[in-house]
Amino acid sequence: MTSETSKKSYSYKDAGVDIEAGNSLVDAIKPLAAMTKRSGANADLGGFGALFDLKSAGFNDPLLVSATDGVGTKLKLAIDLNKHDTVGIDLVAMCVNDLVVQGAEPLFFLDYFATGGLDVAAAKDVIEGIANGCKQAGCALVGGETAEMPGMYAAGDYDLAGFTVGAVERDQLLRADTLSDGDILLGLASSGIHSNGYSLVRKLIEDFNLDLEKAAPFDASIILGDALLAPTRIYVKSCLKGIRNGHIKALSHITGGGLYENIPRILPDHLSAEIDANSWSLPGIFKWMAEIGNINARELATTFNCGLGMIVAVAPSHKADLIEQLQADGETVYEVGRLVKRSGAQEQVVIKSLEEEFLK
């Protein structure tokens, strides 16, 4: 033990952690959590854990489904633009959209916010976005963790992770073995890039010295930075309705890996998805990136959602009713293809007219 002592009285705040700021943030976000209350959860913050009552939420024989995700390097773009109010929606969307593809209703959500030094205003904006996303998804924001870790992050930087739990009645679990040759594939429009591929997006910004404060080259009515930060669409409520009325057979959330890598995750080995790129228009933001980055069509469709945030499988006999319901619930719906018997070494996703449509 050293005999040297300091005449200065050290505190946690001297080390870079401001407990008072953390308490101030908790007080600021309590009303945000309160607005996400739902049956089964009370959404009170400040305890060591949160309870959820499945019976009062209306479930009889439920299976629990969990998911966790982050926002990736889209966060860096938000930090650079000092615009923090949408990435929380992204965080929720990336988690809850992964629940609904299994037929599950999101019940509650927790977040992890880590930073080198707590900026209460920025953190409140982030959590306000999380609360907004939870409200869109119908799940309760029941708690989280704010970690202030000096020396781990550069000034102004932060990271986010989200955790969600949902439930599905055992007989409504979406399963690959219900899919058949001839089932129709619908595509639900995305709201933009969503939350994948931003390392490539940021590389284009850096290499071409793009001005994020100017009008977007593909749409003069919107600022480029705002277009790049458009939050991920949450498909929970519209898709749950289709699941519960027995029309949706399977769902694929189009995230990292794009169309080519996400659709096979829901398919049995004996089926392939045939998709026609003529059936929807590649949004301008993707055409612009492909053009300036000389990105080939296959790379584009393996990195980004290319305008389709969710793929829906439906039996032909239910197609018309499902399209009507999804459109009534605010979705833009395209009939993009169908399932066919897979032969030999055939890929599980075949996109017709990809080069002609994406790069025309």
CSV table of C-alpha atoms in Angstrom, one decimal:
chain,number,residue,atom,x,y,z
A,1,MET,CA,0.0,0.0,0.0
A,2,THR,CA,1.5,3.4,-1.0
A,3,SER,CA,2.2,5.9,1.7
A,4,GLU,CA,1.4,8.7,-0.7
A,5,THR,CA,-2.0,10.4,-0.4
A,6,SER,CA,-3.8,13.2,-2.1
A,7,LYS,CA,-4.7,16.4,-0.4
A,8,LYS,CA,-7.5,16.8,-3.0
A,9,SER,CA,-10.7,14.9,-2.2
A,10,TYR,CA,-11.6,12.9,-5.3
A,11,SER,CA,-15.1,12.2,-6.5
A,12,TYR,CA,-16.8,10.1,-9.1
A,13,LYS,CA,-17.5,13.4,-11.0
A,14,ASP,CA,-13.8,14.1,-11.1
A,15,ALA,CA,-13.4,10.8,-12.9
A,16,GLY,CA,-15.9,11.9,-15.5
A,17,VAL,CA,-19.1,10.4,-14.3
A,18,ASP,CA,-21.9,12.8,-13.3
A,19,ILE,CA,-24.5,11.0,-11.2
A,20,GLU,CA,-26.6,14.1,-11.0
A,21,ALA,CA,-26.8,14.3,-14.8
A,22,GLY,CA,-27.9,10.7,-14.8
A,23,ASN,CA,-30.6,11.3,-12.3
A,24,SER,CA,-31.7,14.3,-14.3
A,25,LEU,CA,-32.0,12.2,-17.4
A,26,VAL,CA,-34.1,9.6,-15.5
A,27,ASP,CA,-36.5,12.3,-14.4
A,28,ALA,CA,-36.7,13.7,-17.9
A,29,ILE,CA,-37.6,10.3,-19.5
A,30,LYS,CA,-40.2,9.1,-17.0
A,31,PRO,CA,-43.0,10.8,-18.9
A,32,LEU,CA,-41.7,9.3,-22.1
A,33,ALA,CA,-41.9,5.8,-20.6
A,34,ALA,CA,-45.3,6.5,-19.2
A,35,MET,CA,-46.8,7.2,-22.6
A,36,THR,CA,-45.9,3.6,-23.7
A,37,LYS,CA,-47.9,1.9,-21.0
A,38,ARG,CA,-49.9,-1.1,-22.1
A,39,SER,CA,-51.8,-4.0,-20.6
A,40,GLY,CA,-49.4,-6.2,-18.7
A,41,ALA,CA,-46.8,-3.6,-17.9
A,42,ASN,CA,-46.8,-0.5,-15.8
A,43,ALA,CA,-43.8,1.1,-17.4
A,44,ASP,CA,-42.5,2.6,-14.1
A,45,LEU,CA,-38.8,3.4,-14.1
A,46,GLY,CA,-36.3,3.4,-11.3
A,47,GLY,CA,-36.6,-0.1,-9.9
A,48,PHE,CA,-34.1,-3.0,-10.3
A,49,GLY,CA,-36.4,-4.9,-12.7
A,50,ALA,CA,-39.7,-4.8,-14.5
A,51,LEU,CA,-42.6,-7.2,-14.3
A,52,PHE,CA,-44.9,-8.2,-17.2
A,53,ASP,CA,-48.2,-10.0,-16.7
A,54,LEU,CA,-48.9,-12.2,-19.8
A,55,LYS,CA,-52.3,-13.2,-18.5
A,56,SER,CA,-53.5,-9.6,-18.2
A,57,ALA,CA,-52.1,-9.0,-21.7
A,58,GLY,CA,-54.6,-11.5,-23.0
A,59,PHE,CA,-52.4,-14.6,-23.8
A,60,ASN,CA,-53.6,-18.1,-23.1
A,61,ASP,CA,-50.8,-20.5,-24.3
A,62,PRO,CA,-47.9,-18.2,-25.3
A,63,LEU,CA,-44.4,-18.8,-26.4
A,64,LEU,CA,-41.9,-16.0,-25.5
A,65,VAL,CA,-39.7,-14.6,-28.3
A,66,SER,CA,-36.8,-12.3,-27.7
A,67,ALA,CA,-34.6,-10.1,-29.9
A,68,THR,CA,-31.7,-7.7,-29.5
A,69,ASP,CA,-30.1,-5.4,-32.0
A,70,GLY,CA,-28.4,-2.0,-32.5
A,71,VAL,CA,-28.4,0.8,-35.0
A,72,GLY,CA,-24.9,0.4,-36.4
A,73,THR,CA,-22.8,3.2,-37.8
A,74,LYS,CA,-26.0,5.2,-38.6
A,75,LEU,CA,-25.4,6.5,-35.1
A,76,LYS,CA,-22.2,8.2,-36.3
A,77,LEU,CA,-24.1,10.0,-38.9
A,78,ALA,CA,-26.7,11.2,-36.3
A,79,ILE,CA,-23.8,12.3,-34.1
A,80,ASP,CA,-22.1,14.2,-36.9
A,81,LEU,CA,-25.3,16.0,-37.8
A,82,ASN,CA,-26.3,16.6,-34.1
A,83,LYS,CA,-29.7,15.1,-34.8
A,84,HIS,CA,-30.6,12.5,-32.2
A,85,ASP,CA,-34.4,12.2,-32.3
A,86,THR,CA,-34.8,9.4,-34.9
A,87,VAL,CA,-32.2,6.8,-34.1
A,88,GLY,CA,-34.3,5.6,-31.1
A,89,ILE,CA,-37.0,4.7,-33.6
A,90,ASP,CA,-34.4,2.8,-35.6
A,91,LEU,CA,-33.4,0.9,-32.5
A,92,VAL,CA,-36.9,-0.2,-31.6
A,93,ALA,CA,-37.7,-1.0,-35.3
A,94,MET,CA,-34.7,-3.3,-35.7
A,95,CYS,CA,-35.8,-5.3,-32.7
A,96,VAL,CA,-39.6,-5.5,-32.9
A,97,ASN,CA,-39.6,-6.2,-36.7
A,98,ASP,CA,-37.5,-9.3,-35.9
A,99,LEU,CA,-40.2,-10.4,-33.4
A,100,VAL,CA,-43.2,-10.0,-35.7
A,101,VAL,CA,-41.6,-12.2,-38.4
A,102,GLN,CA,-42.1,-15.1,-36.0
A,103,GLY,CA,-45.7,-14.1,-35.3
A,104,ALA,CA,-44.9,-12.4,-32.0
A,105,GLU,CA,-46.4,-9.3,-30.5
A,106,PRO,CA,-43.8,-7.1,-28.9
A,107,LEU,CA,-44.6,-6.7,-25.2
A,108,PHE,CA,-41.8,-4.7,-23.7
A,109,PHE,CA,-38.5,-3.0,-24.6
A,110,LEU,CA,-35.3,-2.1,-22.7
A,111,ASP,CA,-32.4,0.1,-24.0
A,112,TYR,CA,-28.7,0.3,-23.3
A,113,PHE,CA,-27.2,3.8,-23.8
A,114,ALA,CA,-23.4,4.1,-23.4
A,115,THR,CA,-21.4,7.3,-23.7
A,116,GLY,CA,-18.1,8.8,-22.5
A,117,GLY,CA,-19.8,11.8,-21.0
A,118,LEU,CA,-23.5,12.2,-20.6
A,119,ASP,CA,-25.2,15.0,-22.7
A,120,VAL,CA,-28.6,15.0,-21.1
A,121,ALA,CA,-30.3,16.9,-24.0
A,122,ALA,CA,-29.0,14.5,-26.6
A,123,ALA,CA,-29.7,11.4,-24.5
A,124,LYS,CA,-33.3,12.7,-23.9
A,125,ASP,CA,-33.8,13.1,-27.7
A,126,VAL,CA,-32.6,9.5,-28.3
A,127,ILE,CA,-34.9,8.1,-25.6
A,128,GLU,CA,-37.8,10.2,-26.9
A,129,GLY,CA,-37.3,8.4,-30.2
A,130,ILE,CA,-37.2,5.0,-28.4
A,131,ALA,CA,-40.5,5.9,-26.7
A,132,ASN,CA,-42.0,6.9,-30.1
A,133,GLY,CA,-40.9,3.6,-31.6
A,134,CYS,CA,-42.4,1.7,-28.7
A,135,LYS,CA,-45.6,3.5,-29.1
A,136,GLN,CA,-45.7,2.7,-32.8
A,137,ALA,CA,-45.0,-1.0,-32.0
A,138,GLY,CA,-47.5,-1.2,-29.1
A,139,CYS,CA,-44.8,-2.3,-26.6
A,140,ALA,CA,-43.9,-0.8,-23.2
A,141,LEU,CA,-40.6,0.9,-22.5
A,142,VAL,CA,-40.0,-0.7,-19.1
A,143,GLY,CA,-36.4,0.4,-18.4
A,144,GLY,CA,-32.9,0.4,-19.5
A,145,GLU,CA,-29.3,1.3,-18.6
A,146,THR,CA,-27.4,4.6,-19.1
A,147,ALA,CA,-23.7,3.9,-18.8
A,148,GLU,CA,-21.3,6.8,-18.5
A,149,MET,CA,-17.8,5.5,-19.3
A,150,PRO,CA,-15.1,8.1,-19.6
A,151,GLY,CA,-12.2,7.0,-21.8
A,152,MET,CA,-14.3,4.4,-23.7
A,153,TYR,CA,-15.9,6.9,-26.2
A,154,ALA,CA,-14.8,10.1,-27.9
A,155,ALA,CA,-16.4,13.3,-26.8
A,156,GLY,CA,-20.0,13.4,-28.1
A,157,ASP,CA,-20.1,9.7,-29.1
A,158,TYR,CA,-22.5,7.2,-27.8
A,159,ASP,CA,-23.7,3.7,-28.6
A,160,LEU,CA,-27.1,2.0,-28.4
A,161,ALA,CA,-28.4,-1.5,-28.0
A,162,GLY,CA,-32.0,-2.6,-27.7
A,163,PHE,CA,-33.7,-5.6,-26.2
A,164,THR,CA,-37.3,-6.7,-26.6
A,165,VAL,CA,-39.5,-9.6,-25.6
A,166,GLY,CA,-42.7,-10.6,-27.3
A,167,ALA,CA,-45.2,-13.4,-27.2
A,168,VAL,CA,-47.1,-15.5,-29.7
A,169,GLU,CA,-49.9,-18.0,-29.1
A,170,ARG,CA,-48.4,-21.4,-29.8
A,171,ASP,CA,-50.7,-22.1,-32.7
A,172,GLN,CA,-49.9,-18.7,-34.4
A,173,LEU,CA,-46.1,-19.2,-34.6
A,174,LEU,CA,-45.0,-18.6,-38.2
A,175,ARG,CA,-43.2,-21.7,-39.5
A,176,ALA,CA,-41.4,-22.5,-42.7
A,177,ASP,CA,-43.1,-25.9,-43.1
A,178,THR,CA,-46.4,-24.1,-43.9
A,179,LEU,CA,-45.0,-22.6,-47.1
A,180,SER,CA,-45.9,-24.1,-50.5
A,181,ASP,CA,-45.0,-23.9,-54.1
A,182,GLY,CA,-47.1,-21.2,-55.6
A,183,ASP,CA,-47.4,-19.0,-52.5
A,184,ILE,CA,-47.3,-15.3,-53.4
A,185,LEU,CA,-44.6,-12.9,-52.2
A,186,LEU,CA,-45.6,-9.3,-51.4
A,187,GLY,CA,-43.1,-6.5,-50.6
A,188,LEU,CA,-43.9,-3.8,-48.1
A,189,ALA,CA,-42.2,-0.5,-49.0
A,190,SER,CA,-39.3,0.7,-46.8
A,191,SER,CA,-39.0,4.2,-45.5
A,192,GLY,CA,-35.4,4.5,-46.9
A,193,ILE,CA,-32.1,2.8,-46.1
A,194,HIS,CA,-33.4,1.8,-42.7
A,195,SER,CA,-30.4,0.8,-40.5
A,196,ASN,CA,-28.1,-1.3,-42.5
A,197,GLY,CA,-25.2,-0.6,-44.9
A,198,TYR,CA,-24.2,2.7,-43.3
A,199,SER,CA,-20.5,1.9,-43.3
A,200,LEU,CA,-20.8,2.0,-47.1
A,201,VAL,CA,-23.0,5.1,-47.0
A,202,ARG,CA,-20.5,6.9,-44.8
A,203,LYS,CA,-17.6,5.8,-47.1
A,204,LEU,CA,-19.4,7.5,-50.0
A,205,ILE,CA,-20.0,10.6,-48.0
A,206,GLU,CA,-16.3,10.8,-47.1
A,207,ASP,CA,-14.9,9.9,-50.5
A,208,PHE,CA,-17.1,12.3,-52.5
A,209,ASN,CA,-17.1,15.0,-49.8
A,210,LEU,CA,-20.9,15.2,-49.8
A,211,ASP,CA,-22.6,18.1,-48.2
A,212,LEU,CA,-25.3,16.7,-45.9
A,213,GLU,CA,-26.9,20.1,-45.4
A,214,LYS,CA,-27.8,20.6,-49.0
A,215,ALA,CA,-30.8,19.2,-50.9
A,216,ALA,CA,-30.6,15.5,-51.8
A,217,PRO,CA,-29.4,14.9,-55.4
A,218,PHE,CA,-32.3,12.4,-55.8
A,219,ASP,CA,-35.0,14.6,-54.2
A,220,ALA,CA,-34.7,18.4,-54.1
A,221,SER,CA,-37.5,18.6,-51.5
A,222,ILE,CA,-35.5,17.0,-48.7
A,223,ILE,CA,-32.1,17.7,-47.1
A,224,LEU,CA,-29.6,14.9,-47.8
A,225,GLY,CA,-28.8,14.4,-44.2
A,226,ASP,CA,-32.5,14.1,-43.3
A,227,ALA,CA,-33.0,11.5,-46.1
A,228,LEU,CA,-30.1,9.4,-44.8
A,229,LEU,CA,-31.4,9.5,-41.3
A,230,ALA,CA,-35.0,8.7,-42.1
A,231,PRO,CA,-36.0,6.2,-39.4
A,232,THR,CA,-36.7,2.5,-40.1
A,233,ARG,CA,-40.3,1.7,-40.7
A,234,ILE,CA,-42.1,-0.4,-38.0
A,235,TYR,CA,-44.3,-3.1,-39.5
A,236,VAL,CA,-45.6,-4.6,-36.3
A,237,LYS,CA,-49.3,-3.6,-36.2
A,238,SER,CA,-50.1,-4.1,-39.8
A,239,CYS,CA,-48.4,-7.5,-40.0
A,240,LEU,CA,-49.9,-8.7,-36.7
A,241,LYS,CA,-53.3,-8.1,-38.0
A,242,GLY,CA,-52.5,-10.2,-41.1
A,243,ILE,CA,-51.1,-13.0,-38.9
A,244,ARG,CA,-54.1,-13.1,-36.6
A,245,ASN,CA,-56.6,-13.2,-39.4
A,246,GLY,CA,-54.7,-16.2,-40.8
A,247,HIS,CA,-53.6,-14.6,-44.1
A,248,ILE,CA,-49.8,-14.2,-43.5
A,249,LYS,CA,-47.8,-17.5,-43.8
A,250,ALA,CA,-44.3,-16.0,-43.3
A,251,LEU,CA,-42.4,-12.7,-43.0
A,252,SER,CA,-38.8,-11.8,-43.8
A,253,HIS,CA,-37.4,-8.5,-42.4
A,254,ILE,CA,-35.0,-7.2,-44.9
A,255,THR,CA,-32.0,-6.0,-42.9
A,256,GLY,CA,-28.2,-6.6,-43.4
A,257,GLY,CA,-27.7,-9.0,-46.2
A,258,GLY,CA,-30.5,-7.4,-48.2
A,259,LEU,CA,-33.0,-9.5,-50.3
A,260,TYR,CA,-30.5,-12.2,-51.1
A,261,GLU,CA,-29.6,-13.2,-47.6
A,262,ASN,CA,-32.8,-12.5,-45.6
A,263,ILE,CA,-35.5,-14.2,-47.6
A,264,PRO,CA,-33.8,-17.7,-47.4
A,265,ARG,CA,-34.0,-17.4,-43.6
A,266,ILE,CA,-37.7,-18.2,-43.8
A,267,LEU,CA,-37.7,-20.8,-46.6
A,268,PRO,CA,-37.5,-24.6,-46.3
A,269,ASP,CA,-34.7,-26.2,-48.4
A,270,HIS,CA,-37.1,-27.4,-51.1
A,271,LEU,CA,-38.4,-23.9,-52.1
A,272,SER,CA,-36.9,-20.9,-53.8
A,273,ALA,CA,-38.2,-17.4,-54.1
A,274,GLU,CA,-38.6,-16.0,-57.6
A,275,ILE,CA,-38.7,-12.2,-57.6
A,276,ASP,CA,-39.2,-9.8,-60.5
A,277,ALA,CA,-37.4,-6.5,-60.2
A,278,ASN,CA,-39.9,-5.0,-62.6
A,279,SER,CA,-42.6,-5.2,-59.9
A,280,TRP,CA,-41.5,-2.2,-57.9
A,281,SER,CA,-39.4,0.9,-58.6
A,282,LEU,CA,-36.0,1.2,-57.0
A,283,PRO,CA,-36.2,4.3,-54.8
A,284,GLY,CA,-34.0,7.3,-55.8
A,285,ILE,CA,-31.8,7.1,-52.8
A,286,PHE,CA,-30.6,3.7,-53.9
A,287,LYS,CA,-30.2,4.6,-57.5
A,288,TRP,CA,-28.1,7.6,-56.5
A,289,MET,CA,-25.8,5.5,-54.3
A,290,ALA,CA,-25.4,2.9,-57.0
A,291,GLU,CA,-24.5,5.6,-59.5
A,292,ILE,CA,-22.0,7.6,-57.5
A,293,GLY,CA,-20.4,4.5,-56.0
A,294,ASN,CA,-20.5,2.3,-59.2
A,295,ILE,CA,-22.2,-0.3,-57.1
A,296,ASN,CA,-23.3,-3.3,-59.1
A,297,ALA,CA,-26.9,-4.6,-58.8
A,298,ARG,CA,-26.1,-7.8,-57.0
A,299,GLU,CA,-24.0,-5.9,-54.4
A,300,LEU,CA,-26.9,-3.3,-54.0
A,301,ALA,CA,-29.4,-6.1,-53.4
A,302,THR,CA,-27.1,-7.9,-50.9
A,303,THR,CA,-26.3,-4.8,-48.9
A,304,PHE,CA,-29.6,-2.7,-48.8
A,305,ASN,CA,-33.3,-3.3,-48.7
A,306,CYS,CA,-33.7,-1.6,-52.1
A,307,GLY,CA,-37.1,-0.3,-51.2
A,308,LEU,CA,-38.6,-3.4,-49.6
A,309,GLY,CA,-38.4,-3.5,-45.8
A,310,MET,CA,-40.5,-6.6,-45.3
A,311,ILE,CA,-41.4,-9.6,-47.6
A,312,VAL,CA,-44.7,-11.3,-46.9
A,313,ALA,CA,-45.7,-14.8,-48.0
A,314,VAL,CA,-49.4,-15.5,-48.6
A,315,ALA,CA,-51.5,-18.2,-50.2
A,316,PRO,CA,-53.0,-17.1,-53.5
A,317,SER,CA,-56.5,-17.5,-52.1
A,318,HIS,CA,-55.8,-14.9,-49.4
A,319,LYS,CA,-53.7,-12.4,-51.5
A,320,ALA,CA,-56.5,-9.9,-52.3
A,321,ASP,CA,-57.8,-9.7,-48.8
A,322,LEU,CA,-54.3,-9.4,-47.3
A,323,ILE,CA,-53.3,-6.6,-49.7
A,324,GLU,CA,-56.5,-4.7,-48.9
A,325,GLN,CA,-55.9,-5.0,-45.2
A,326,LEU,CA,-52.2,-4.0,-45.4
A,327,GLN,CA,-53.0,-1.0,-47.5
A,328,ALA,CA,-55.8,0.0,-45.1
A,329,ASP,CA,-53.2,-0.1,-42.3
A,330,GLY,CA,-50.9,2.3,-44.2
A,331,GLU,CA,-48.5,0.0,-46.1
A,332,THR,CA,-47.5,0.4,-49.7
A,333,VAL,CA,-47.7,-3.1,-51.1
A,334,TYR,CA,-46.2,-4.7,-54.2
A,335,GLU,CA,-46.7,-8.2,-55.5
A,336,VAL,CA,-43.0,-9.0,-56.2
A,337,GLY,CA,-42.9,-12.8,-56.8
A,338,ARG,CA,-43.7,-16.3,-55.7
A,339,LEU,CA,-42.3,-19.4,-54.2
A,340,VAL,CA,-41.3,-22.3,-56.5
A,341,LYS,CA,-39.9,-25.8,-56.1
A,342,ARG,CA,-36.1,-25.6,-55.8
A,343,SER,CA,-34.1,-27.9,-58.0
A,344,GLY,CA,-30.4,-28.9,-57.6
A,345,ALA,CA,-28.0,-26.1,-56.8
A,346,GLN,CA,-30.6,-23.4,-57.6
A,347,GLU,CA,-30.2,-20.3,-55.5
A,348,GLN,CA,-33.0,-19.7,-52.9
A,349,VAL,CA,-33.5,-16.2,-54.2
A,350,VAL,CA,-33.6,-15.5,-57.9
A,351,ILE,CA,-34.3,-11.9,-58.9
A,352,LYS,CA,-35.3,-11.5,-62.6
A,353,SER,CA,-34.3,-8.3,-64.5
A,354,LEU,CA,-32.1,-7.2,-61.6
A,355,GLU,CA,-29.4,-5.5,-63.7
A,356,GLU,CA,-31.9,-4.0,-66.2
A,357,GLU,CA,-34.2,-2.5,-63.6
A,358,PHE,CA,-31.7,-1.4,-60.9
A,359,LEU,CA,-29.1,0.1,-63.1
A,360,LYS,CA,-31.2,1.6,-65.9
